[in-house]
């Protein structure tokens, strides 16, 4: 299947105003693409203003288009003439915006509607689907190193929860199950159609610069980091490791996949830490932030952390995963984790999303 270039026509991005979607728009514009950014509400300035400003900063161009993943045919006009679709958006559960069943239904329904519009476009050659590490991580012993060969559906023979029954009572199961199903679905629909191929991106803990206040995403990884700048404890993922990838690297990988002449239908790329430096405990995250922002009293793990260390010696050694395939096959150059952590914190403060807990000065 031929690769896509900026002279083949526009590229559409769903979820263009979202955290990953907006960075994906930037990466396309840096390479001179005409981007059709899809948003749910073109009249919301927090979701549109920062995107339209990009037209003054990069060689490419972005226009914004209103569409809804839950409506069949919503993307027909937008995708017409496009060479590729980067399907980044999906209804998320952030801040209780959607219940687990709605997240699952939106994921699968959204894919069907996006693919329907791709087929009717007659021009789209490649679909890049934003899946998640949630579609990779499965029950495994501590220290296990995950790769693209792993599926979240592996080792589930004795897991009575691994199904779509009563999703609202089962937390994150619907998200992981939906991402596994979603990847298989895009690949099957592409194979059946034959006019485009579908490749998945599986990001893990995505951090890096926020571009708009809407990127706070209540309950997200970046949100948990942001709260620690106010001196609060970090309630998220302290029992294990934060496996960190930069949002700019996730975004660039989407574009490199669209352009790749070697990617084929069914390929998937894990976007995770570059190496051990990006696999850190919540305590180490606090130390990174404290070193880079010495004037702020950064919050750390909750009190239960110390009891866990006393009992087990260290947090659970997972998830271990490196983005080797994206680096070798796509030529992705990743950001150092220090830069990823610092820019997350700095943009939280610059956007006025947190009031940092400033350290008291000694003396008069
Ligand atoms: N952030 C992470 O750590 C992470 C990790 C792994 C995978 N992912 C995946 O990455 C993708 C983007 O996530 P994100 O973290 O960037 O979240 P986000 O900032 O909330 O972005 C999600 C986007 O989806 C769009 N959307 C939601 N419902 C929609 C609907 N009914 N119709 C059309 N668009 C809709 C939203 O559009 P509007 O703003 O226009 O409403 C929003 O821009 C998701 O597929 C997610 O599963 C994220």
CSV table of C-alpha atoms and ligand atoms in Angstrom, one decimal:
chain,number,residue,atom,x,y,z
A,1,UNK,CA,0.0,0.0,0.0
A,2,UNK,CA,1.5,3.4,-1.0
A,3,UNK,CA,2.5,5.8,1.8
A,4,UNK,CA,1.0,9.2,2.2
A,5,UNK,CA,2.7,12.6,1.7
A,6,UNK,CA,1.6,16.2,2.1
A,7,UNK,CA,1.0,16.5,-1.6
A,8,UNK,CA,-1.5,13.7,-1.7
A,9,UNK,CA,-4.3,15.8,-0.3
A,10,UNK,CA,-5.5,16.8,3.2
A,11,UNK,CA,-5.3,14.5,6.2
A,12,UNK,CA,-8.2,14.4,8.7
A,13,UNK,CA,-7.7,14.1,12.5
A,14,UNK,CA,-10.6,13.1,14.8
A,15,UNK,CA,-10.5,14.4,18.3
A,16,UNK,CA,-8.3,17.3,17.0
A,17,UNK,CA,-8.8,19.5,20.1
A,18,UNK,CA,-7.9,16.7,22.5
A,19,UNK,CA,-4.5,16.3,24.2
A,20,UNK,CA,-3.0,13.8,21.7
A,21,UNK,CA,-5.2,15.0,18.8
A,22,UNK,CA,-3.9,18.6,19.0
A,23,UNK,CA,-0.3,17.5,19.1
A,24,UNK,CA,-1.0,15.3,16.1
A,25,UNK,CA,-2.4,18.3,14.2
A,26,UNK,CA,0.9,20.2,15.0
A,27,UNK,CA,3.1,17.3,13.8
A,28,UNK,CA,1.2,17.2,10.5
A,29,UNK,CA,1.4,21.0,10.1
A,30,UNK,CA,5.1,21.0,10.8
A,31,UNK,CA,5.4,18.7,7.7
A,32,UNK,CA,3.3,21.0,5.6
A,33,UNK,CA,0.0,19.1,5.6
A,34,UNK,CA,-3.4,20.6,5.1
A,35,UNK,CA,-5.2,19.2,8.1
A,36,UNK,CA,-9.0,18.8,8.5
A,37,UNK,CA,-9.4,19.0,12.3
A,38,UNK,CA,-12.6,17.3,13.6
A,39,UNK,CA,-14.1,18.7,16.8
A,40,UNK,CA,-17.5,18.2,18.4
A,41,UNK,CA,-18.2,21.9,18.8
A,42,UNK,CA,-16.7,24.5,16.5
A,43,UNK,CA,-18.1,27.3,18.7
A,44,UNK,CA,-16.2,26.4,21.8
A,45,UNK,CA,-13.1,28.8,21.9
A,46,UNK,CA,-11.2,26.6,24.4
A,47,UNK,CA,-11.3,23.8,21.8
A,48,UNK,CA,-10.7,25.9,18.7
A,49,UNK,CA,-8.8,29.1,19.4
A,50,UNK,CA,-5.4,27.4,20.1
A,51,UNK,CA,-5.8,25.2,17.0
A,52,UNK,CA,-6.5,28.1,14.6
A,53,UNK,CA,-3.5,30.1,16.0
A,54,UNK,CA,-1.3,27.2,14.7
A,55,UNK,CA,-1.9,28.6,11.2
A,56,UNK,CA,0.5,31.4,12.0
A,57,UNK,CA,3.2,29.1,13.3
A,58,UNK,CA,3.6,26.2,11.0
A,59,UNK,CA,4.0,25.6,7.2
A,60,UNK,CA,0.8,23.5,7.0
A,61,UNK,CA,-2.7,24.6,7.5
A,62,UNK,CA,-5.7,23.5,9.7
A,63,UNK,CA,-9.4,24.0,9.1
A,64,UNK,CA,-11.9,23.0,11.7
A,65,UNK,CA,-15.0,20.8,11.1
A,66,UNK,CA,-17.8,19.8,13.3
A,67,UNK,CA,-18.6,16.1,13.5
A,68,UNK,CA,-19.7,13.5,16.0
A,69,UNK,CA,-18.4,9.9,16.2
A,70,UNK,CA,-21.8,8.7,17.4
A,71,UNK,CA,-23.5,9.8,14.1
A,72,UNK,CA,-23.3,7.7,11.0
A,73,UNK,CA,-22.2,9.7,8.0
A,74,UNK,CA,-20.9,12.6,10.2
A,75,UNK,CA,-17.5,12.5,8.6
A,76,UNK,CA,-18.5,11.9,4.9
A,77,UNK,CA,-17.9,15.4,3.7
A,78,UNK,CA,-14.8,16.0,5.8
A,79,UNK,CA,-13.0,12.8,4.6
A,80,UNK,CA,-13.8,13.3,1.0
A,81,UNK,CA,-10.5,14.0,-0.8
A,82,UNK,CA,-8.4,13.1,2.2
A,83,UNK,CA,-5.4,10.8,1.8
A,84,UNK,CA,-5.4,9.6,5.4
A,85,UNK,CA,-7.5,9.6,8.6
A,86,UNK,CA,-5.8,9.7,12.0
A,87,UNK,CA,-8.6,8.5,14.3
A,88,UNK,CA,-7.5,9.8,17.6
A,89,UNK,CA,-10.8,10.9,19.3
A,90,UNK,CA,-13.2,8.8,21.3
A,91,UNK,CA,-15.6,9.4,24.2
A,92,UNK,CA,-13.4,9.2,27.3
A,93,UNK,CA,-14.4,8.7,30.9
A,94,UNK,CA,-12.4,11.7,32.2
A,95,UNK,CA,-14.2,13.5,35.0
A,96,UNK,CA,-17.1,11.1,34.8
A,97,UNK,CA,-18.0,12.5,31.3
A,98,UNK,CA,-19.0,9.0,30.1
A,99,UNK,CA,-19.8,5.8,32.0
A,100,UNK,CA,-17.7,2.6,31.1
A,101,UNK,CA,-20.5,1.3,28.9
A,102,UNK,CA,-20.7,4.6,27.0
A,103,UNK,CA,-16.9,4.6,26.6
A,104,UNK,CA,-17.0,1.1,25.1
A,105,UNK,CA,-20.0,1.8,22.9
A,106,UNK,CA,-18.5,5.1,21.7
A,107,UNK,CA,-15.2,3.4,20.9
A,108,UNK,CA,-16.8,0.6,18.7
A,109,UNK,CA,-19.6,2.8,17.3
A,110,UNK,CA,-17.1,5.5,16.5
A,111,UNK,CA,-14.8,3.1,14.6
A,112,UNK,CA,-17.7,1.8,12.5
A,113,UNK,CA,-18.8,5.4,11.6
A,114,UNK,CA,-15.3,6.5,10.8
A,115,UNK,CA,-14.7,3.5,8.6
A,116,UNK,CA,-18.0,4.0,6.9
A,117,UNK,CA,-17.0,7.6,6.0
A,118,UNK,CA,-13.6,6.4,4.9
A,119,UNK,CA,-15.1,3.8,2.5
A,120,UNK,CA,-17.4,6.4,1.0
A,121,UNK,CA,-14.5,8.9,0.6
A,122,UNK,CA,-12.9,6.8,-2.1
A,123,UNK,CA,-9.7,8.7,-1.4
A,124,UNK,CA,-8.4,7.6,2.0
A,125,UNK,CA,-5.5,5.1,1.7
A,126,UNK,CA,-4.5,4.8,5.4
A,127,UNK,CA,-6.2,4.8,8.8
A,128,UNK,CA,-4.1,5.3,11.9
A,129,UNK,CA,-6.1,4.2,14.9
A,130,UNK,CA,-5.2,5.5,18.4
A,131,UNK,CA,-5.6,2.4,20.6
A,132,UNK,CA,-3.8,2.1,24.0
A,133,UNK,CA,-1.4,0.1,26.0
A,134,UNK,CA,-4.7,-1.0,27.6
A,135,UNK,CA,-5.0,-3.3,24.5
A,136,UNK,CA,-1.5,-4.8,25.3
A,137,UNK,CA,-1.1,-5.2,29.0
A,138,UNK,CA,-2.4,-8.5,30.4
A,139,UNK,CA,-1.9,-10.5,33.6
A,140,UNK,CA,1.9,-11.3,33.8
A,141,UNK,CA,4.6,-11.8,36.5
A,142,UNK,CA,6.4,-8.7,37.8
A,143,UNK,CA,9.2,-7.5,35.6
A,144,UNK,CA,7.5,-8.9,32.4
A,145,UNK,CA,8.5,-6.9,29.4
A,146,UNK,CA,5.5,-6.2,27.0
A,147,UNK,CA,5.9,-5.8,23.2
A,148,UNK,CA,3.5,-5.4,20.3
A,149,UNK,CA,3.1,-9.2,20.3
A,150,UNK,CA,1.1,-9.0,23.6
A,151,UNK,CA,-2.6,-8.5,23.7
A,152,UNK,CA,-4.7,-7.6,26.8
A,153,UNK,CA,-6.8,-10.6,26.0
A,154,UNK,CA,-3.9,-13.0,26.7
A,155,UNK,CA,-3.9,-15.1,29.9
A,156,UNK,CA,-7.6,-14.3,30.6
A,157,UNK,CA,-8.8,-17.9,30.7
A,158,UNK,CA,-9.5,-17.7,34.4
A,159,UNK,CA,-10.7,-14.0,34.4
A,160,UNK,CA,-14.4,-14.0,34.9
A,161,UNK,CA,-14.4,-10.2,34.3
A,162,UNK,CA,-12.9,-10.3,30.8
A,163,UNK,CA,-16.1,-9.8,28.8
A,164,UNK,CA,-18.6,-7.0,28.0
A,165,UNK,CA,-21.2,-8.0,30.7
A,166,UNK,CA,-22.1,-5.3,33.2
A,167,UNK,CA,-19.3,-2.9,32.1
A,168,UNK,CA,-20.6,-0.1,34.4
A,169,UNK,CA,-19.7,-2.3,37.4
A,170,UNK,CA,-16.2,-3.2,36.2
A,171,UNK,CA,-14.1,0.0,35.9
A,172,UNK,CA,-11.5,-0.1,33.2
A,173,UNK,CA,-12.4,-3.5,31.7
A,174,UNK,CA,-14.6,-1.9,29.0
A,175,UNK,CA,-11.8,0.4,27.9
A,176,UNK,CA,-9.3,-2.3,27.5
A,177,UNK,CA,-11.7,-4.8,26.0
A,178,UNK,CA,-12.9,-2.1,23.5
A,179,UNK,CA,-9.4,-1.2,22.5
A,180,UNK,CA,-8.6,-4.8,21.7
A,181,UNK,CA,-11.8,-5.2,19.8
A,182,UNK,CA,-11.3,-1.9,18.1
A,183,UNK,CA,-7.9,-2.8,16.8
A,184,UNK,CA,-9.2,-6.1,15.4
A,185,UNK,CA,-12.2,-4.3,13.9
A,186,UNK,CA,-10.2,-1.7,12.0
A,187,UNK,CA,-7.9,-4.3,10.6
A,188,UNK,CA,-10.8,-6.6,9.6
A,189,UNK,CA,-12.8,-3.8,8.0
A,190,UNK,CA,-9.7,-2.5,6.1
A,191,UNK,CA,-8.8,-6.1,4.9
A,192,UNK,CA,-12.4,-6.6,3.7
A,193,UNK,CA,-12.5,-3.3,1.9
A,194,UNK,CA,-9.0,-3.4,0.4
A,195,UNK,CA,-8.7,0.3,-0.5
A,196,UNK,CA,-7.0,1.4,2.7
A,197,UNK,CA,-5.0,-0.2,5.5
A,198,UNK,CA,-5.2,0.3,9.3
A,199,UNK,CA,-2.4,0.6,11.7
A,200,UNK,CA,-2.7,1.1,15.5
A,201,UNK,CA,-0.8,3.2,18.0
A,202,UNK,CA,-0.8,2.0,21.6
A,203,UNK,CA,0.3,4.8,24.0
A,204,UNK,CA,0.7,4.3,27.7
A,205,UNK,CA,1.2,7.1,30.3
A,206,UNK,CA,1.1,10.2,28.0
A,207,UNK,CA,2.6,13.4,29.5
A,208,UNK,CA,4.1,16.5,28.0
A,209,UNK,CA,3.0,20.1,27.2
A,210,UNK,CA,-0.7,21.0,27.5
A,211,UNK,CA,-1.8,23.4,24.8
A,212,UNK,CA,-5.2,24.4,26.2
A,213,UNK,CA,-7.1,24.3,29.5
A,214,UNK,CA,-9.2,21.5,28.0
A,215,UNK,CA,-6.1,19.2,28.2
A,216,UNK,CA,-6.3,19.1,32.0
A,217,UNK,CA,-8.7,16.0,31.5
A,218,UNK,CA,-9.8,15.4,35.1
A,219,UNK,CA,-8.5,12.0,36.3
A,220,UNK,CA,-5.9,11.7,33.6
A,221,UNK,CA,-2.2,11.0,34.2
A,222,UNK,CA,-1.4,14.7,33.5
A,223,UNK,CA,-4.1,15.7,35.9
A,224,UNK,CA,-2.6,13.6,38.7
A,225,UNK,CA,0.8,15.2,38.0
A,226,UNK,CA,-0.7,18.7,38.1
A,227,UNK,CA,-2.3,18.1,41.5
A,228,UNK,CA,1.1,17.4,43.0
A,229,UNK,CA,2.2,20.9,42.1
A,230,UNK,CA,-0.4,22.1,44.7
A,231,UNK,CA,1.4,20.0,47.3
A,232,UNK,CA,-1.3,17.3,47.2
A,233,UNK,CA,-0.5,13.6,47.2
A,234,UNK,CA,-0.4,11.7,44.0
A,235,UNK,CA,-3.3,9.2,44.1
A,236,UNK,CA,-2.8,7.6,40.7
A,237,UNK,CA,-0.7,4.5,40.0
A,238,UNK,CA,1.5,4.7,43.1
A,239,UNK,CA,1.4,0.9,43.7
A,240,UNK,CA,3.3,0.3,40.4
A,241,UNK,CA,5.4,2.2,37.9
A,242,UNK,CA,4.5,5.2,35.7
A,243,UNK,CA,5.7,4.2,32.2
A,244,UNK,CA,5.9,7.6,30.5
A,245,UNK,CA,5.8,8.6,26.9
A,246,UNK,CA,5.8,12.2,25.5
A,247,UNK,CA,2.7,13.4,23.8
A,248,UNK,CA,4.8,14.9,21.1
A,249,UNK,CA,6.3,11.5,20.4
A,250,UNK,CA,2.9,9.8,20.3
A,251,UNK,CA,1.7,12.5,17.9
A,252,UNK,CA,4.8,12.2,15.6
A,253,UNK,CA,4.4,8.4,15.6
A,254,UNK,CA,0.9,8.8,14.1
A,255,UNK,CA,2.3,10.9,11.2
A,256,UNK,CA,5.3,8.6,10.6
A,257,UNK,CA,2.9,5.7,10.4
A,258,UNK,CA,0.8,7.6,7.9
A,259,UNK,CA,3.9,8.3,5.8
A,260,UNK,CA,5.5,4.8,6.2
A,261,UNK,CA,6.0,2.8,3.0
A,262,UNK,CA,6.7,-0.3,5.0
A,263,UNK,CA,3.7,-0.4,7.5
A,264,UNK,CA,0.9,-2.7,6.5
A,265,UNK,CA,-2.6,-3.5,7.7
A,266,UNK,CA,-2.5,-5.0,11.1
A,267,UNK,CA,0.7,-3.5,12.3
A,268,UNK,CA,0.7,-1.9,15.8
A,269,UNK,CA,3.2,0.3,17.6
A,270,UNK,CA,3.6,0.5,21.4
A,271,UNK,CA,4.3,4.1,22.4
A,272,UNK,CA,5.8,3.7,25.8
A,273,UNK,CA,9.0,4.6,27.7
A,274,UNK,CA,12.2,4.9,25.6
A,275,UNK,CA,14.2,3.0,28.3
A,276,UNK,CA,14.3,2.4,32.1
A,277,UNK,CA,14.6,6.2,32.6
A,278,UNK,CA,10.9,6.5,31.7
A,279,UNK,CA,9.7,3.7,34.0
A,280,UNK,CA,9.5,5.4,37.4
A,281,UNK,CA,7.8,5.3,40.7
A,282,UNK,CA,5.5,8.1,41.9
A,283,UNK,CA,8.3,8.9,44.4
A,284,UNK,CA,10.8,9.3,41.6
A,285,UNK,CA,8.3,11.4,39.7
A,286,UNK,CA,8.1,13.7,42.7
A,287,UNK,CA,12.0,13.9,42.9
A,288,UNK,CA,12.1,14.8,39.2
A,289,UNK,CA,9.6,17.6,39.7
A,290,UNK,CA,11.3,18.8,42.9
A,291,UNK,CA,14.7,19.0,41.2
A,292,UNK,CA,13.3,21.0,38.2
A,293,UNK,CA,10.9,23.2,40.2
A,294,UNK,CA,12.8,23.8,43.5
A,295,UNK,CA,10.6,26.7,44.5
A,296,UNK,CA,7.5,24.4,44.7
A,297,UNK,CA,6.6,22.0,47.5
A,298,UNK,CA,5.7,19.1,45.2
A,299,UNK,CA,3.4,16.4,46.6
A,300,UNK,CA,4.5,12.7,46.6
A,301,UNK,CA,2.9,9.3,47.1
A,302,UNK,CA,0.0,8.9,49.6
A,303,UNK,CA,0.8,7.7,53.1
A,304,UNK,CA,0.0,4.1,52.1
A,305,UNK,CA,3.1,4.1,49.9
A,306,UNK,CA,5.5,3.8,52.9
A,307,UNK,CA,3.5,0.9,54.3
A,308,UNK,CA,3.8,-0.9,50.9
A,309,UNK,CA,7.6,-0.3,50.8
A,310,UNK,CA,7.9,-1.6,54.3
A,311,UNK,CA,6.0,-4.8,53.3
A,312,UNK,CA,7.3,-5.4,49.8
A,313,UNK,CA,10.5,-3.3,49.5
A,314,UNK,CA,9.4,-1.6,46.3
A,315,UNK,CA,6.2,-0.9,44.2
A,316,UNK,CA,4.9,-3.6,41.8
A,317,UNK,CA,7.4,-3.9,39.0
A,318,UNK,CA,5.1,-3.2,36.1
A,319,UNK,CA,4.4,-2.2,33.4
A,320,UNK,CA,7.7,-2.6,31.7
A,321,UNK,CA,7.5,-1.7,28.0
A,322,UNK,CA,9.8,0.2,25.6
A,323,UNK,CA,9.0,1.9,22.3
A,324,UNK,CA,11.8,0.1,20.5
A,325,UNK,CA,9.7,-0.8,17.4
A,326,UNK,CA,8.6,2.8,16.8
A,327,UNK,CA,12.2,4.0,17.2
A,328,UNK,CA,13.7,1.4,14.8
A,329,UNK,CA,11.0,0.9,12.2
A,330,UNK,CA,9.6,4.5,12.1
A,331,UNK,CA,12.8,6.3,13.0
A,332,UNK,CA,11.0,8.1,15.9
A,333,UNK,CA,13.4,10.3,18.0
A,334,UNK,CA,11.9,10.5,21.6
A,335,UNK,CA,12.1,13.3,24.2
A,336,UNK,CA,14.1,12.7,27.4
A,337,UNK,CA,11.6,12.0,30.3
A,338,UNK,CA,12.9,15.0,32.2
A,339,UNK,CA,11.7,17.3,29.4
A,340,UNK,CA,8.4,15.5,29.3
A,341,UNK,CA,7.8,15.9,33.0
A,342,UNK,CA,9.0,19.5,33.2
A,343,UNK,CA,6.9,20.7,30.3
A,344,UNK,CA,3.8,19.0,31.7
A,345,UNK,CA,4.3,20.9,35.0
A,346,UNK,CA,5.2,24.2,33.4
A,347,UNK,CA,2.2,24.3,31.1
A,348,UNK,CA,-0.2,23.4,34.0
A,349,UNK,CA,1.1,26.5,35.7
A,350,UNK,CA,1.2,28.7,32.6
A,351,UNK,CA,-2.4,27.9,31.7
A,352,UNK,CA,-3.5,28.7,35.3
A,353,UNK,CA,-4.8,25.2,35.9
A,354,UNK,CA,-3.1,24.9,39.3
A,355,UNK,CA,-1.9,27.3,42.0
A,356,UNK,CA,1.5,26.0,42.8
A,357,UNK,CA,2.4,25.4,46.5
A,358,UNK,CA,5.3,27.8,46.8
A,359,UNK,CA,8.0,26.9,49.4
A,360,UNK,CA,8.3,29.4,52.3
A,361,UNK,CA,11.5,31.4,52.2
A,362,UNK,CA,13.8,31.4,55.2
A,363,UNK,CA,14.7,34.6,56.9
A,364,UNK,CA,13.4,38.2,56.4
B,1,LIG,N1,-3.8,10.3,27.3
B,1,LIG,C1,-3.4,9.1,27.5
B,1,LIG,O1,-2.6,8.8,28.5
B,1,LIG,C2,-3.8,8.0,26.6
B,1,LIG,C3,-3.2,6.7,26.7
B,1,LIG,C4,-3.5,5.7,25.8
B,1,LIG,C5,-4.4,5.9,24.8
B,1,LIG,N2,-5.0,7.1,24.7
B,1,LIG,C6,-6.0,7.3,23.7
B,1,LIG,O2,-5.7,8.5,23.0
B,1,LIG,C7,-6.9,9.1,22.4
B,1,LIG,C8,-7.0,10.5,22.8
B,1,LIG,O3,-7.1,10.6,24.2
B,1,LIG,P1,-6.7,12.0,25.0
B,1,LIG,O4,-6.0,11.5,26.2
B,1,LIG,O5,-6.0,12.9,24.1
B,1,LIG,O6,-8.1,12.5,25.4
B,1,LIG,P2,-8.9,13.8,25.1
B,1,LIG,O7,-8.0,15.0,25.3
B,1,LIG,O8,-10.1,13.8,26.0
B,1,LIG,O9,-9.3,13.7,23.6
B,1,LIG,C9,-10.4,13.0,23.2
B,1,LIG,C10,-11.1,13.6,22.0
B,1,LIG,O10,-12.1,12.8,21.6
B,1,LIG,C11,-13.1,13.6,21.1
B,1,LIG,N3,-14.5,13.1,21.3
B,1,LIG,C12,-15.1,12.6,22.4
B,1,LIG,N4,-16.3,12.2,22.1
B,1,LIG,C13,-16.5,12.4,20.8
B,1,LIG,C14,-17.6,12.3,19.9
B,1,LIG,N5,-18.8,11.7,20.3
B,1,LIG,N6,-17.5,12.6,18.6
B,1,LIG,C15,-16.3,13.2,18.2
B,1,LIG,N7,-15.3,13.4,19.0
B,1,LIG,C16,-15.4,13.0,20.2
B,1,LIG,C17,-13.1,14.9,21.9
B,1,LIG,O11,-13.5,15.9,21.1
B,1,LIG,P3,-14.0,17.4,21.5
B,1,LIG,O12,-12.9,18.0,22.3
B,1,LIG,O13,-14.2,18.1,20.2
B,1,LIG,O14,-15.3,17.2,22.3
B,1,LIG,C18,-11.6,15.0,22.3
B,1,LIG,O15,-10.9,15.9,21.5
B,1,LIG,C19,-8.1,8.2,22.9
B,1,LIG,O16,-8.4,7.3,21.9
B,1,LIG,C20,-7.4,7.5,24.1
B,1,LIG,O17,-8.1,6.2,24.3
B,1,LIG,C21,-4.7,8.2,25.6
